[in-house]
Amino acid sequence: MTTLYESAFAKLNLTLDVVGKREDGYHDLKSVMQTISVRDDIEIDIGTGKPWCLKCDKEDIPTDSKNLAWKAAQIYLDAMGKDADGLEIRITKRIPSGAGMAGGSADAAAVLRALNRHYGEPLSIYALAELGAQVGSDVPFCVVGGTAMCEGRGERLRKLPNMPDCFFVICKPEFSVSTPELYRKLDETAIAKRPDNTGMESAILAGDIEKVAQNLMNVFDPVVTAEHLELNYIKSIFNAYGSIGQQMTGSGSAVFAIVTEFEYAAVICNMLRDNYPQVFIAKPV
Ligand code: C5P
């Protein structure tokens, strides 16, 4: 039996635009995504000689084939024609669920990377990302990580240079958002403001964190904020204590601030922690 170890990094959407509805019912996106240092830890025992099993230290996470990490292992082994002779996946969860931080997809991507390494890297990172699209829309980006422009459902991605250094403060409120319902609401709404993805890309190329912060934009943010005014409360705390830009990530419900000094991040954290147990300080990775 061999044990593999891999980190599963969460993502934030620096921009998120919904650019069209597809015939398959999904929507096409255009989004600059960034992996961050909030992470789950993945351990995989290969060759246990027993039926597959998945364990997680958080209770609300599925521990069967519905878990994207399990699904990823299945898809990888099937695609490569390998028999793992029994698999145990253990997940130490830190990425909050229902946050828009791709917690499940990050775990799936980590499983793909770990298995691919175990079998001697038969797939390039981009081939692995392509395989990841079969597991879920955010998986290709999570496989590659860093900073990237993602299009389609997320399967078409182009690496960008690493975003300029900064701290993120991320706050996950108690409520979660139903993603399909949010897409339905967006379909019924005229999108008033869209991100300037070219502007964001230029800001990243220039290494200009102020411009990155100014270009943050997520078309889902106003839709969710209109129904959950507490997001405005969290953003007002961000604003009052040194944030240079803030918004919701993905389809929510987590919101994040960009700050340039750790001290600001620490103060924001302290201001929010009493009301919001799920507050994180992170760096881009
Ligand atoms: O990707 P995920 O499983 O979280 O998506 C949940 C639902 O959100 C989908 O079934 C679909 O209704 C909607 N969705 C979409 N377009 C996307 C991603 C999700 O319409 N690109």
CSV table of C-alpha atoms and ligand atoms in Angstrom, one decimal:
chain,number,residue,atom,x,y,z
A,1,MET,CA,0.0,0.0,0.0
A,2,THR,CA,1.2,3.5,-0.8
A,3,THR,CA,0.0,6.8,0.7
A,4,LEU,CA,-0.2,9.9,-1.4
A,5,TYR,CA,-0.4,13.5,0.0
A,6,GLU,CA,-1.7,16.5,-1.8
A,7,SER,CA,-2.9,20.0,-0.9
A,8,ALA,CA,-6.3,21.2,-2.3
A,9,PHE,CA,-6.3,25.0,-2.6
A,10,ALA,CA,-9.5,27.1,-2.6
A,11,LYS,CA,-10.3,29.6,-5.4
A,12,LEU,CA,-11.6,33.1,-5.5
A,13,ASN,CA,-13.2,34.7,-8.6
A,14,LEU,CA,-11.5,38.1,-9.2
A,15,THR,CA,-13.9,38.7,-12.0
A,16,LEU,CA,-17.0,36.7,-13.0
A,17,ASP,CA,-19.2,37.4,-16.0
A,18,VAL,CA,-22.0,35.3,-17.3
A,19,VAL,CA,-21.8,35.7,-21.1
A,20,GLY,CA,-24.5,33.5,-22.5
A,21,LYS,CA,-26.9,30.6,-22.0
A,22,ARG,CA,-26.1,27.3,-23.7
A,23,GLU,CA,-28.3,24.7,-25.3
A,24,ASP,CA,-27.4,22.2,-22.6
A,25,GLY,CA,-28.9,24.5,-19.9
A,26,TYR,CA,-25.6,25.7,-18.5
A,27,HIS,CA,-24.2,29.2,-18.9
A,28,ASP,CA,-21.0,30.3,-20.4
A,29,LEU,CA,-18.7,32.3,-18.1
A,30,LYS,CA,-15.7,34.5,-18.4
A,31,SER,CA,-13.8,34.7,-15.1
A,32,VAL,CA,-10.3,35.5,-13.8
A,33,MET,CA,-9.8,32.9,-11.0
A,34,GLN,CA,-7.1,32.7,-8.4
A,35,THR,CA,-6.1,29.9,-6.0
A,36,ILE,CA,-5.5,30.9,-2.4
A,37,SER,CA,-3.7,29.4,0.6
A,38,VAL,CA,-6.9,28.3,2.3
A,39,ARG,CA,-6.6,24.5,1.7
A,40,ASP,CA,-7.9,21.1,2.4
A,41,ASP,CA,-5.4,18.2,2.9
A,42,ILE,CA,-5.9,15.1,0.9
A,43,GLU,CA,-4.4,11.7,1.7
A,44,ILE,CA,-4.9,8.7,-0.5
A,45,ASP,CA,-4.1,5.1,0.3
A,46,ILE,CA,-3.7,3.1,-2.9
A,47,GLY,CA,-3.8,-0.7,-2.9
A,48,THR,CA,-5.7,-1.2,0.4
A,49,GLY,CA,-7.2,-4.5,-1.0
A,50,LYS,CA,-10.5,-3.3,0.4
A,51,PRO,CA,-13.6,-1.6,-1.0
A,52,TRP,CA,-13.2,2.1,-1.7
A,53,CYS,CA,-13.9,4.4,1.3
A,54,LEU,CA,-13.8,8.2,1.9
A,55,LYS,CA,-13.4,9.8,5.3
A,56,CYS,CA,-13.8,13.5,6.1
A,57,ASP,CA,-13.4,15.3,9.4
A,58,LYS,CA,-16.5,17.4,8.6
A,59,GLU,CA,-19.9,15.8,9.0
A,60,ASP,CA,-21.8,17.5,6.2
A,61,ILE,CA,-19.5,16.3,3.4
A,62,PRO,CA,-20.7,13.2,1.4
A,63,THR,CA,-18.4,10.2,1.9
A,64,ASP,CA,-19.6,8.1,-1.1
A,65,SER,CA,-19.4,8.4,-4.9
A,66,LYS,CA,-21.3,11.7,-4.7
A,67,ASN,CA,-18.1,13.3,-3.4
A,68,LEU,CA,-16.2,14.9,-6.2
A,69,ALA,CA,-12.9,13.5,-4.9
A,70,TRP,CA,-14.3,10.0,-5.3
A,71,LYS,CA,-15.7,10.8,-8.7
A,72,ALA,CA,-12.3,12.2,-9.8
A,73,ALA,CA,-10.4,9.0,-8.7
A,74,GLN,CA,-13.0,6.9,-10.6
A,75,ILE,CA,-12.7,9.0,-13.8
A,76,TYR,CA,-8.9,9.1,-13.7
A,77,LEU,CA,-8.5,5.3,-13.1
A,78,ASP,CA,-11.1,4.5,-15.8
A,79,ALA,CA,-9.5,6.9,-18.3
A,80,MET,CA,-6.0,5.5,-17.7
A,81,GLY,CA,-7.2,1.8,-17.5
A,82,LYS,CA,-5.7,1.4,-14.0
A,83,ASP,CA,-6.9,-0.8,-11.1
A,84,ALA,CA,-6.0,0.8,-7.8
A,85,ASP,CA,-6.8,-2.4,-5.9
A,86,GLY,CA,-8.7,-0.5,-3.2
A,87,LEU,CA,-8.6,3.2,-2.3
A,88,GLU,CA,-9.1,5.1,0.9
A,89,ILE,CA,-9.4,8.9,0.5
A,90,ARG,CA,-9.1,11.1,3.7
A,91,ILE,CA,-10.0,14.7,3.6
A,92,THR,CA,-9.1,17.3,6.2
A,93,LYS,CA,-11.6,20.1,5.4
A,94,ARG,CA,-10.9,23.8,5.9
A,95,ILE,CA,-12.5,25.2,2.8
A,96,PRO,CA,-16.1,26.2,3.7
A,97,SER,CA,-18.9,24.6,1.8
A,98,GLY,CA,-21.5,26.6,-0.1
A,99,ALA,CA,-19.0,29.5,-0.2
A,100,GLY,CA,-18.2,29.8,-3.9
A,101,MET,CA,-14.6,28.8,-3.1
A,102,ALA,CA,-14.7,25.5,-5.1
A,103,GLY,CA,-14.1,23.3,-2.0
A,104,GLY,CA,-15.3,20.1,-3.7
A,105,SER,CA,-13.6,20.8,-7.0
A,106,ALA,CA,-10.3,21.6,-5.2
A,107,ASP,CA,-10.4,18.2,-3.5
A,108,ALA,CA,-11.2,16.5,-6.9
A,109,ALA,CA,-8.3,18.3,-8.6
A,110,ALA,CA,-5.9,17.3,-5.8
A,111,VAL,CA,-6.9,13.7,-6.3
A,112,LEU,CA,-6.2,13.9,-10.0
A,113,ARG,CA,-2.8,15.5,-9.4
A,114,ALA,CA,-1.9,12.9,-6.8
A,115,LEU,CA,-2.9,9.9,-8.9
A,116,ASN,CA,-1.2,11.3,-12.0
A,117,ARG,CA,2.0,11.7,-10.0
A,118,HIS,CA,1.7,8.2,-8.6
A,119,TYR,CA,1.4,6.7,-12.1
A,120,GLY,CA,4.5,8.7,-13.4
A,121,GLU,CA,2.8,11.7,-14.8
A,122,PRO,CA,1.3,10.1,-18.0
A,123,LEU,CA,-0.9,13.2,-18.5
A,124,SER,CA,0.3,16.7,-18.8
A,125,ILE,CA,-1.2,19.2,-16.4
A,126,TYR,CA,-3.5,20.5,-19.3
A,127,ALA,CA,-4.6,17.0,-20.3
A,128,LEU,CA,-5.3,16.4,-16.6
A,129,ALA,CA,-7.4,19.6,-16.5
A,130,GLU,CA,-9.3,18.5,-19.5
A,131,LEU,CA,-10.1,15.2,-17.8
A,132,GLY,CA,-11.2,17.2,-14.7
A,133,ALA,CA,-13.9,18.9,-16.8
A,134,GLN,CA,-15.8,15.5,-16.6
A,135,VAL,CA,-15.9,15.9,-12.8
A,136,GLY,CA,-17.1,19.5,-12.5
A,137,SER,CA,-16.9,23.0,-14.0
A,138,ASP,CA,-14.3,24.4,-11.5
A,139,VAL,CA,-12.1,21.3,-11.6
A,140,PRO,CA,-9.9,22.2,-14.6
A,141,PHE,CA,-8.9,25.5,-13.0
A,142,CYS,CA,-8.3,23.8,-9.7
A,143,VAL,CA,-6.0,21.3,-11.4
A,144,VAL,CA,-3.8,24.0,-12.9
A,145,GLY,CA,-4.1,26.7,-10.1
A,146,GLY,CA,-2.4,30.1,-9.9
A,147,THR,CA,-4.1,32.9,-11.9
A,148,ALA,CA,-6.0,32.1,-15.0
A,149,MET,CA,-8.7,33.4,-17.4
A,150,CYS,CA,-11.4,30.8,-17.5
A,151,GLU,CA,-14.1,30.5,-20.2
A,152,GLY,CA,-17.0,28.2,-21.3
A,153,ARG,CA,-18.2,26.3,-18.2
A,154,GLY,CA,-14.6,26.7,-16.9
A,155,GLU,CA,-13.0,24.2,-19.1
A,156,ARG,CA,-11.2,26.7,-21.4
A,157,LEU,CA,-8.5,28.3,-19.5
A,158,ARG,CA,-5.5,30.4,-20.2
A,159,LYS,CA,-2.8,30.9,-17.5
A,160,LEU,CA,-2.0,34.5,-16.6
A,161,PRO,CA,1.1,35.7,-14.7
A,162,ASN,CA,0.8,35.4,-10.9
A,163,MET,CA,-1.3,38.2,-9.5
A,164,PRO,CA,0.5,40.7,-7.4
A,165,ASP,CA,1.1,39.8,-3.8
A,166,CYS,CA,-1.6,40.8,-1.3
A,167,PHE,CA,-3.6,39.4,1.6
A,168,PHE,CA,-7.2,38.2,1.2
A,169,VAL,CA,-9.7,38.3,4.1
A,170,ILE,CA,-12.5,35.9,3.4
A,171,CYS,CA,-15.8,35.8,5.4
A,172,LYS,CA,-18.4,33.1,4.9
A,173,PRO,CA,-21.7,34.1,6.3
A,174,GLU,CA,-24.1,31.4,7.7
A,175,PHE,CA,-26.4,31.3,4.7
A,176,SER,CA,-25.7,29.6,1.5
A,177,VAL,CA,-27.0,30.2,-2.0
A,178,SER,CA,-28.6,27.8,-4.4
A,179,THR,CA,-26.4,28.0,-7.6
A,180,PRO,CA,-29.2,26.9,-10.1
A,181,GLU,CA,-31.6,29.3,-8.5
A,182,LEU,CA,-29.1,32.1,-8.8
A,183,TYR,CA,-28.5,31.4,-12.5
A,184,ARG,CA,-32.3,31.5,-13.0
A,185,LYS,CA,-32.5,34.9,-11.2
A,186,LEU,CA,-29.7,36.2,-13.3
A,187,ASP,CA,-31.5,35.1,-16.5
A,188,GLU,CA,-34.5,37.3,-15.4
A,189,THR,CA,-32.3,40.3,-14.6
A,190,ALA,CA,-30.7,42.8,-16.9
A,191,ILE,CA,-27.0,42.7,-15.9
A,192,ALA,CA,-26.3,46.4,-15.2
A,193,LYS,CA,-22.5,46.1,-14.7
A,194,ARG,CA,-20.1,43.6,-16.1
A,195,PRO,CA,-16.4,43.1,-15.3
A,196,ASP,CA,-13.7,44.5,-17.5
A,197,ASN,CA,-11.8,41.3,-18.0
A,198,THR,CA,-9.2,43.0,-20.2
A,199,GLY,CA,-8.7,45.6,-17.6
A,200,MET,CA,-8.2,42.9,-15.0
A,201,GLU,CA,-5.7,41.1,-17.2
A,202,SER,CA,-3.8,44.3,-17.8
A,203,ALA,CA,-3.7,45.0,-14.0
A,204,ILE,CA,-2.3,41.6,-13.4
A,205,LEU,CA,0.3,41.9,-16.2
A,206,ALA,CA,1.3,45.3,-14.7
A,207,GLY,CA,1.6,43.8,-11.2
A,208,ASP,CA,-0.7,46.6,-10.0
A,209,ILE,CA,-2.6,45.5,-6.9
A,210,GLU,CA,-4.6,48.7,-6.7
A,211,LYS,CA,-5.9,48.2,-10.2
A,212,VAL,CA,-6.6,44.6,-9.6
A,213,ALA,CA,-8.7,45.7,-6.6
A,214,GLN,CA,-10.5,48.4,-8.7
A,215,ASN,CA,-11.3,45.8,-11.4
A,216,LEU,CA,-13.0,43.3,-9.0
A,217,MET,CA,-16.5,42.5,-10.4
A,218,ASN,CA,-18.9,39.6,-10.1
A,219,VAL,CA,-22.3,39.8,-11.8
A,220,PHE,CA,-23.7,37.5,-9.1
A,221,ASP,CA,-22.8,39.9,-6.3
A,222,PRO,CA,-25.6,42.5,-6.6
A,223,VAL,CA,-28.2,39.7,-7.1
A,224,VAL,CA,-27.2,38.0,-3.8
A,225,THR,CA,-26.5,41.2,-1.9
A,226,ALA,CA,-30.0,42.5,-2.8
A,227,GLU,CA,-31.4,39.5,-0.8
A,228,HIS,CA,-28.8,39.3,1.9
A,229,LEU,CA,-28.0,42.8,3.1
A,230,GLU,CA,-25.6,41.4,5.7
A,231,LEU,CA,-23.1,41.1,2.8
A,232,ASN,CA,-23.1,45.0,2.8
A,233,TYR,CA,-22.4,44.9,6.5
A,234,ILE,CA,-19.4,42.6,6.0
A,235,LYS,CA,-18.2,44.8,3.2
A,236,SER,CA,-18.5,47.9,5.3
A,237,ILE,CA,-16.2,46.4,7.9
A,238,PHE,CA,-13.8,45.5,5.1
A,239,ASN,CA,-13.9,49.1,3.9
A,240,ALA,CA,-13.5,50.7,7.2
A,241,TYR,CA,-10.4,48.8,8.1
A,242,GLY,CA,-8.1,49.0,5.1
A,243,SER,CA,-9.7,47.0,2.2
A,244,ILE,CA,-8.8,48.3,-1.2
A,245,GLY,CA,-11.5,46.2,-3.0
A,246,GLN,CA,-14.1,43.6,-2.0
A,247,GLN,CA,-16.7,41.4,-3.5
A,248,MET,CA,-18.5,38.0,-3.3
A,249,THR,CA,-16.7,35.0,-4.9
A,250,GLY,CA,-18.4,32.7,-7.4
A,251,SER,CA,-22.1,32.1,-6.6
A,252,GLY,CA,-21.5,33.0,-2.9
A,253,SER,CA,-22.0,33.3,-0.2
A,254,ALA,CA,-18.4,34.1,0.9
A,255,VAL,CA,-17.1,37.6,0.4
A,256,PHE,CA,-13.5,38.7,0.3
A,257,ALA,CA,-11.4,41.8,0.7
A,258,ILE,CA,-8.0,42.6,-0.7
A,259,VAL,CA,-5.6,44.3,1.7
A,260,THR,CA,-1.9,45.1,1.3
A,261,GLU,CA,-0.8,44.7,4.9
A,262,PHE,CA,-1.2,41.8,7.2
A,263,GLU,CA,-2.1,44.2,10.1
A,264,TYR,CA,-5.2,45.3,8.2
A,265,ALA,CA,-6.2,41.7,7.6
A,266,ALA,CA,-5.8,40.9,11.3
A,267,VAL,CA,-7.9,43.9,12.4
A,268,ILE,CA,-10.7,43.0,9.9
A,269,CYS,CA,-10.6,39.4,11.2
A,270,ASN,CA,-10.9,40.5,14.8
A,271,MET,CA,-13.8,42.9,13.9
A,272,LEU,CA,-15.8,40.1,12.2
A,273,ARG,CA,-14.9,37.0,14.3
A,274,ASP,CA,-17.5,37.5,17.0
A,275,ASN,CA,-20.4,37.4,14.5
A,276,TYR,CA,-18.7,35.2,11.8
A,277,PRO,CA,-16.8,32.2,12.9
A,278,GLN,CA,-15.7,31.4,9.4
A,279,VAL,CA,-13.2,34.2,8.7
A,280,PHE,CA,-9.9,33.4,6.9
A,281,ILE,CA,-6.7,35.3,6.1
A,282,ALA,CA,-5.1,34.0,2.9
A,283,LYS,CA,-2.5,34.7,0.3
A,284,PRO,CA,-2.6,34.1,-3.5
A,285,VAL,CA,-0.8,30.8,-4.3
B,1,C5P,O1,-21.4,23.4,-11.3
B,1,C5P,P1,-22.5,23.1,-10.3
B,1,C5P,O2,-22.9,21.7,-10.2
B,1,C5P,O3,-22.3,23.8,-9.0
B,1,C5P,O4,-23.8,23.8,-11.0
B,1,C5P,C1,-25.1,23.8,-10.4
B,1,C5P,C2,-26.1,24.3,-11.4
B,1,C5P,O5,-25.8,25.7,-11.7
B,1,C5P,C3,-26.2,23.6,-12.7
B,1,C5P,O6,-27.0,22.5,-12.7
B,1,C5P,C4,-26.8,24.7,-13.6
B,1,C5P,O7,-28.2,24.9,-13.4
B,1,C5P,C5,-26.1,26.0,-13.0
B,1,C5P,N1,-24.9,26.3,-13.8
B,1,C5P,C6,-25.0,26.9,-15.0
B,1,C5P,N2,-23.9,27.3,-15.7
B,1,C5P,C7,-22.7,27.0,-15.2
B,1,C5P,C8,-22.5,26.4,-13.9
B,1,C5P,C9,-23.7,26.1,-13.3
B,1,C5P,O8,-26.1,27.2,-15.5
B,1,C5P,N3,-21.6,27.4,-15.9
